[in-house]
CSV table of N, CA and C in Angstrom, one decimal:
chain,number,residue,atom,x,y,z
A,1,UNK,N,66.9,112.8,106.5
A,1,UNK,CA,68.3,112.6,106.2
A,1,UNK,C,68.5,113.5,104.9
A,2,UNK,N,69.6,113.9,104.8
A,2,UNK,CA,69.7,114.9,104.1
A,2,UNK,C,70.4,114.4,102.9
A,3,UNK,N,70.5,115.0,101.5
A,3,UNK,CA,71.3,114.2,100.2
A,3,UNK,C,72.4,113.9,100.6
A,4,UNK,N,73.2,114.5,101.1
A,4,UNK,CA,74.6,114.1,101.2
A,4,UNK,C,74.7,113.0,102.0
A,5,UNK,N,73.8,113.1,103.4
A,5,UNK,CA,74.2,112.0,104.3
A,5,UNK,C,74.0,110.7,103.8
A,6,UNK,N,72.5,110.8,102.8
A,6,UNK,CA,72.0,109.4,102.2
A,6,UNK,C,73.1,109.4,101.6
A,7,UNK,N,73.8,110.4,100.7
A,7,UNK,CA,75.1,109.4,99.7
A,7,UNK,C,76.0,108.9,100.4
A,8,UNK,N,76.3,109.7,101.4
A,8,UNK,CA,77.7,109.3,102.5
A,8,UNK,C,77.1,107.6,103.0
A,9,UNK,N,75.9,107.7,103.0
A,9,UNK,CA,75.5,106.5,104.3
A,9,UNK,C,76.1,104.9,102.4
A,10,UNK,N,75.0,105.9,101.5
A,10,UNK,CA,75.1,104.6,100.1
A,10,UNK,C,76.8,104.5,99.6
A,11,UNK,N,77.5,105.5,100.0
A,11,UNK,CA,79.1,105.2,99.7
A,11,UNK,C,79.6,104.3,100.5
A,12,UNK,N,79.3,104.3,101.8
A,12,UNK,CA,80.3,103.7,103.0
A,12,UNK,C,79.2,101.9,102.8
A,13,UNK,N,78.4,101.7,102.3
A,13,UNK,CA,77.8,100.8,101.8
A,13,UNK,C,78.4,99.8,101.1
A,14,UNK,N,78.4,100.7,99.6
A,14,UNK,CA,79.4,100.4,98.8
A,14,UNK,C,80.5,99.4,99.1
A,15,UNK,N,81.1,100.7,100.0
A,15,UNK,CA,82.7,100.6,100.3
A,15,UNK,C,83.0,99.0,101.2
A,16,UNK,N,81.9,99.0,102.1
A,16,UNK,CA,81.7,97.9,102.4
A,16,UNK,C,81.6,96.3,101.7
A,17,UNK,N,80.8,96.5,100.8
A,17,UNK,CA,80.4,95.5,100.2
A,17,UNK,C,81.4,95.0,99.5
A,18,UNK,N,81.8,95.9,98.2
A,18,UNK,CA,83.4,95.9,98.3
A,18,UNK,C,84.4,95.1,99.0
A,19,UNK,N,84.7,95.5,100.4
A,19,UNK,CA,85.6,95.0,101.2
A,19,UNK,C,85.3,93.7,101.4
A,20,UNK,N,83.9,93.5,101.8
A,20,UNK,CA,83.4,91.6,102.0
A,20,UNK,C,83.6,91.2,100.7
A,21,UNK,N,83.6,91.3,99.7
A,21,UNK,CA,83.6,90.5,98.6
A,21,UNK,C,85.1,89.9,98.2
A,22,UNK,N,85.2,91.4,98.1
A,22,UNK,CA,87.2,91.0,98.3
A,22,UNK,C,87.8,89.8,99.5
A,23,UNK,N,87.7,90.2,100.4
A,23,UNK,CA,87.6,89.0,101.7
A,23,UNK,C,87.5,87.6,101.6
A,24,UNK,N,85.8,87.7,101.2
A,24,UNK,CA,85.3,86.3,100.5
A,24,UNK,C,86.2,85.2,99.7
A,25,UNK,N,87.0,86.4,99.0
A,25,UNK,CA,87.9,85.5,97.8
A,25,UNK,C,89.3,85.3,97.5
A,26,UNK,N,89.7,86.0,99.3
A,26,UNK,CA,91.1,85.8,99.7
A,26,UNK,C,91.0,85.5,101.1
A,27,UNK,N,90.3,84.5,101.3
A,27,UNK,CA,90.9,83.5,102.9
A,27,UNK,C,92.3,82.9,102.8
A,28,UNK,N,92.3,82.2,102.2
A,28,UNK,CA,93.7,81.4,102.0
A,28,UNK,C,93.4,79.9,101.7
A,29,UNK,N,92.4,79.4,102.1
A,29,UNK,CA,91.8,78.2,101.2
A,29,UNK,C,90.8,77.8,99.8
A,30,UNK,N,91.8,77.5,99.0
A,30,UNK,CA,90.8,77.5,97.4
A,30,UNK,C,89.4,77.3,97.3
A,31,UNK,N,89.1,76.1,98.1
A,31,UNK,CA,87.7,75.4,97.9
A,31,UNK,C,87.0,76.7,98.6
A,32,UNK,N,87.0,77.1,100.0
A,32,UNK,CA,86.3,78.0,100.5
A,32,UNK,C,86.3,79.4,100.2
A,33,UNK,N,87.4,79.2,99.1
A,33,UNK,CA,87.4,81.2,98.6
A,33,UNK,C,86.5,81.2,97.2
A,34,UNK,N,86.4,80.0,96.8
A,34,UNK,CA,86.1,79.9,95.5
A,34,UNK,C,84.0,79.5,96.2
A,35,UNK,N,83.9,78.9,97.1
A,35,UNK,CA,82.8,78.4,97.7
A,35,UNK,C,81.8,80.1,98.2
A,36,UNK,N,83.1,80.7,98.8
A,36,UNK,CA,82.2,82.1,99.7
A,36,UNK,C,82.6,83.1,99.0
A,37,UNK,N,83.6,83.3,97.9
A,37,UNK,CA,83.8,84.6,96.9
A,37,UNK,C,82.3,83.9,96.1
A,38,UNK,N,82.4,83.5,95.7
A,38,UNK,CA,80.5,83.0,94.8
A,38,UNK,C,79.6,83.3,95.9
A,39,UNK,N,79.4,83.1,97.0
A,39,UNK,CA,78.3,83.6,97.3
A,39,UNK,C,78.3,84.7,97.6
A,40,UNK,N,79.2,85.4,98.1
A,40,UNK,CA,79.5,86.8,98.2
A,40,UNK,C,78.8,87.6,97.0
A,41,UNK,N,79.5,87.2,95.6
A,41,UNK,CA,79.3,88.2,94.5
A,41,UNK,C,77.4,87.7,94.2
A,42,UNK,N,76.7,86.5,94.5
A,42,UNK,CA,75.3,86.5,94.6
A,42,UNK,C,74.8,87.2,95.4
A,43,UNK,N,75.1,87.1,96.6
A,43,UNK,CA,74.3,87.9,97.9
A,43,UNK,C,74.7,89.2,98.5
A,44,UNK,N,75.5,89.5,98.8
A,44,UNK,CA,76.2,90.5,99.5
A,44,UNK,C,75.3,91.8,99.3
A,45,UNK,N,75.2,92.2,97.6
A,45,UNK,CA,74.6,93.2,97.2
A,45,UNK,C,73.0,93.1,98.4
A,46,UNK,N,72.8,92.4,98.4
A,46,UNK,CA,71.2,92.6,99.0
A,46,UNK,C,71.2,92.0,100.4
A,47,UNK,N,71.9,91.9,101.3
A,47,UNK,CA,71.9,92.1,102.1
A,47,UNK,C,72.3,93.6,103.4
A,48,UNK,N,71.5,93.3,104.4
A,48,UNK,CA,71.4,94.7,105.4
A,48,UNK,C,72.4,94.7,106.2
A,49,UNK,N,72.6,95.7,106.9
A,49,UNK,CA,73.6,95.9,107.6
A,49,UNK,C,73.8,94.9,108.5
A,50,UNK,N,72.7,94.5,109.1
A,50,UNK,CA,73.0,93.3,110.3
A,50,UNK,C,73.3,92.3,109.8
A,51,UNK,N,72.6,91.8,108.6
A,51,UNK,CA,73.3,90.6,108.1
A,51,UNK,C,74.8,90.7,107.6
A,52,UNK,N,75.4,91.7,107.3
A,52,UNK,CA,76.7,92.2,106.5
A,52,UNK,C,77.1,91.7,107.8
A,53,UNK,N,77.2,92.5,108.9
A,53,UNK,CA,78.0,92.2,110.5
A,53,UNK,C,78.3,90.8,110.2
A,54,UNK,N,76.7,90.3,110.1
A,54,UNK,CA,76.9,88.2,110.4
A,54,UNK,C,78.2,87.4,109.4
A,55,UNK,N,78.2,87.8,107.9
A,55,UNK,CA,78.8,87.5,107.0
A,55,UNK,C,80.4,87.4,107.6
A,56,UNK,N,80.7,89.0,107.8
A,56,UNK,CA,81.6,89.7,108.4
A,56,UNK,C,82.3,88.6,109.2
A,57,UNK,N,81.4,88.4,110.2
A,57,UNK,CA,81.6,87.7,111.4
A,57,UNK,C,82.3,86.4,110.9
A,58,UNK,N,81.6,85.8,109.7
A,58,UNK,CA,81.6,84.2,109.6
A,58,UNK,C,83.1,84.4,108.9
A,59,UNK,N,83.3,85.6,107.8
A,59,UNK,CA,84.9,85.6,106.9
A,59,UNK,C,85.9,85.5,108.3
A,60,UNK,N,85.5,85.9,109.5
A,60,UNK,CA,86.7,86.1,110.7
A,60,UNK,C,86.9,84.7,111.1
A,61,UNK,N,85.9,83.5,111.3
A,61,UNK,CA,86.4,82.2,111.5
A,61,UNK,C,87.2,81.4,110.6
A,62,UNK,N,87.8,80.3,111.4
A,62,UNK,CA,88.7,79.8,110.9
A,62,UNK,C,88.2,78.7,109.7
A,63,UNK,N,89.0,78.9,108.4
A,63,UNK,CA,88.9,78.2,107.1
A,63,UNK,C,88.2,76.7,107.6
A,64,UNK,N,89.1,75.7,108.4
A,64,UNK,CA,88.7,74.7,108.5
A,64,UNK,C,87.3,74.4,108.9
A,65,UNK,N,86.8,75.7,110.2
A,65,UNK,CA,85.5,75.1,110.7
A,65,UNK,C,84.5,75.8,110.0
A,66,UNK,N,84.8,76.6,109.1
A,66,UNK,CA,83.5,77.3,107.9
A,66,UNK,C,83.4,76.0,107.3
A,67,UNK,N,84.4,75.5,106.5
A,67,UNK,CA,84.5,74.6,105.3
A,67,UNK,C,83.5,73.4,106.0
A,68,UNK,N,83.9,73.0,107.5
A,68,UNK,CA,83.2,71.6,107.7
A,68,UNK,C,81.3,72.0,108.3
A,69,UNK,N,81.1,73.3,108.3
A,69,UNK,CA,80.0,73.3,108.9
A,69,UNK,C,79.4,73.4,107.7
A,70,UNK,N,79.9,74.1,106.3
A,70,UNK,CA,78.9,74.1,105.0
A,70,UNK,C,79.4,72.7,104.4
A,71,UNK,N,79.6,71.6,104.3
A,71,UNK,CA,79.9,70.8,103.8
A,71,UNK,C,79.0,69.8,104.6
A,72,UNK,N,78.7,70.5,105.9
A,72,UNK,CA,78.0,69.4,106.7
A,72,UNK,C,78.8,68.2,107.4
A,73,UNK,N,80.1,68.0,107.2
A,73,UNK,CA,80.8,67.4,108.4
A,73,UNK,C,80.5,67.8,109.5
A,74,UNK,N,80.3,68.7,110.1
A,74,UNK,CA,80.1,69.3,111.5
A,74,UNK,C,78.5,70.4,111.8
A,75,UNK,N,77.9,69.7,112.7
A,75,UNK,CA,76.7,71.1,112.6
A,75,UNK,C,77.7,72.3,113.0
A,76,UNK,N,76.6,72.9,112.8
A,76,UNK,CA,76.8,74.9,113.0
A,76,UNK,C,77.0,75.2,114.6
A,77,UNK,N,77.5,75.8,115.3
A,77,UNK,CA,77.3,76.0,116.6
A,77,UNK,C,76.3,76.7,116.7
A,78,UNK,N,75.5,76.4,117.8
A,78,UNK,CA,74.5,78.0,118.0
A,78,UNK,C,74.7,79.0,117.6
A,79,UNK,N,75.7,79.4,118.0
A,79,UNK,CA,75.9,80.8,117.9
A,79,UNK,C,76.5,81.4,116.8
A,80,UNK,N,76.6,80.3,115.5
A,80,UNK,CA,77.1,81.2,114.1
A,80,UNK,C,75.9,80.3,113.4
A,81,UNK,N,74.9,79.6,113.9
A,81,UNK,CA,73.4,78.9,113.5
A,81,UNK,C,72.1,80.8,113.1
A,82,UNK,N,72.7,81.4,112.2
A,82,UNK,CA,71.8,82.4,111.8
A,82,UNK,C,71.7,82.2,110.6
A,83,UNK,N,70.9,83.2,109.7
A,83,UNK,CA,70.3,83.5,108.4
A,83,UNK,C,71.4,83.4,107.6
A,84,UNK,N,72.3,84.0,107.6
A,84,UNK,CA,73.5,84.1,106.7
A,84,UNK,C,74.3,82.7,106.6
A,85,UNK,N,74.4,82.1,107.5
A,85,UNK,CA,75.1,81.3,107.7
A,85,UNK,C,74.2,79.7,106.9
A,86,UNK,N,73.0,79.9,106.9
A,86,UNK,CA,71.8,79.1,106.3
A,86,UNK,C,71.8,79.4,105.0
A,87,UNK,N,71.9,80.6,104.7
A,87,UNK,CA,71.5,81.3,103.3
A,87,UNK,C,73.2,80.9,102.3
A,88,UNK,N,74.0,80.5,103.4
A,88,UNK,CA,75.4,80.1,102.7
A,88,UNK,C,75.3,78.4,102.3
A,89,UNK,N,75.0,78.0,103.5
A,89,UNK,CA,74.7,76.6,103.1
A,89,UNK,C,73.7,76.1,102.0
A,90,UNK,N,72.4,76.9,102.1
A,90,UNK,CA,72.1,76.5,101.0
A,90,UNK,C,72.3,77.2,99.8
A,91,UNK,N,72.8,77.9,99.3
A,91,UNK,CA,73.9,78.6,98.4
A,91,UNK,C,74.8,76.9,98.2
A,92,UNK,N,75.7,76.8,98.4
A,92,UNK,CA,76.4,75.2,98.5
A,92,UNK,C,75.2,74.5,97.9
A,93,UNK,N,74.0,74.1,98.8
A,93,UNK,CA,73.2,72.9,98.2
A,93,UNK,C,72.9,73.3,96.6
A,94,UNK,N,72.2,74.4,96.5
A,94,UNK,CA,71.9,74.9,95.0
A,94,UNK,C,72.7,74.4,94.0
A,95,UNK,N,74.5,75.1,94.3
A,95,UNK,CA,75.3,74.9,93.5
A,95,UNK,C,75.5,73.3,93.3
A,96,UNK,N,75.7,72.9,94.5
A,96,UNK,CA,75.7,71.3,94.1
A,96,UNK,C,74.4,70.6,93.1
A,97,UNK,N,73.3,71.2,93.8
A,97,UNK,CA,72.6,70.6,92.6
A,97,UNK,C,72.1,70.6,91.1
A,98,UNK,N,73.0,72.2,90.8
A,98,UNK,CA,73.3,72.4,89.6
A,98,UNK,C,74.1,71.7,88.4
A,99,UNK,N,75.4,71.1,90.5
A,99,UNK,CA,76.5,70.6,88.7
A,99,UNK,C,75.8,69.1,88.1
């Protein structure tokens, strides 16, 4: 890969990371913007492209069933049951056990 492409590939990176963060901390529900903009600005940086997709994926569901699946009202469905979605939850437990 050549200099430029590696910068083009670490800009469009960026630019991303950026965009999920922002995201994170404009859903429209306080508890959950204030719950996934914090994890966002902890993790985002160090996560890969596939996990970005997953993140991606979880900011596109709806406020109410994010909020009840990290709070543990509701399990996870299989199919949003991945790394990111684990690595959110306990993100949550940590913070809880800090305050």
């Amino acid at each position: 890969m050549t200099e430029n492409a590696s910068d083009s590939l670490a800009d469009a990176l960026a630019v991303r990371r950026k965009q999920l963060k922002f995201r994170a901390w404009h859903r429209g529900t306080r508890e959950l913007d204030f719950l996934i903009g914090r994890f966002a600005d902890t993790h985002v940086d160090s996560l890969d492209a596939q996990q970005m997709d997953r993140f991606q994926a979880v900011l596109d569901l709806p406020d109410v069933d994010v909020y009840n699946w990290i709070i543990g009202a509701l399990p996870v469905p299989a199919e949003h049951d991945h790394d990111v979605m684990r690595l959110l939850m306990d993100f949550r437990a940590d913070d809880r056990a800090r305050a």
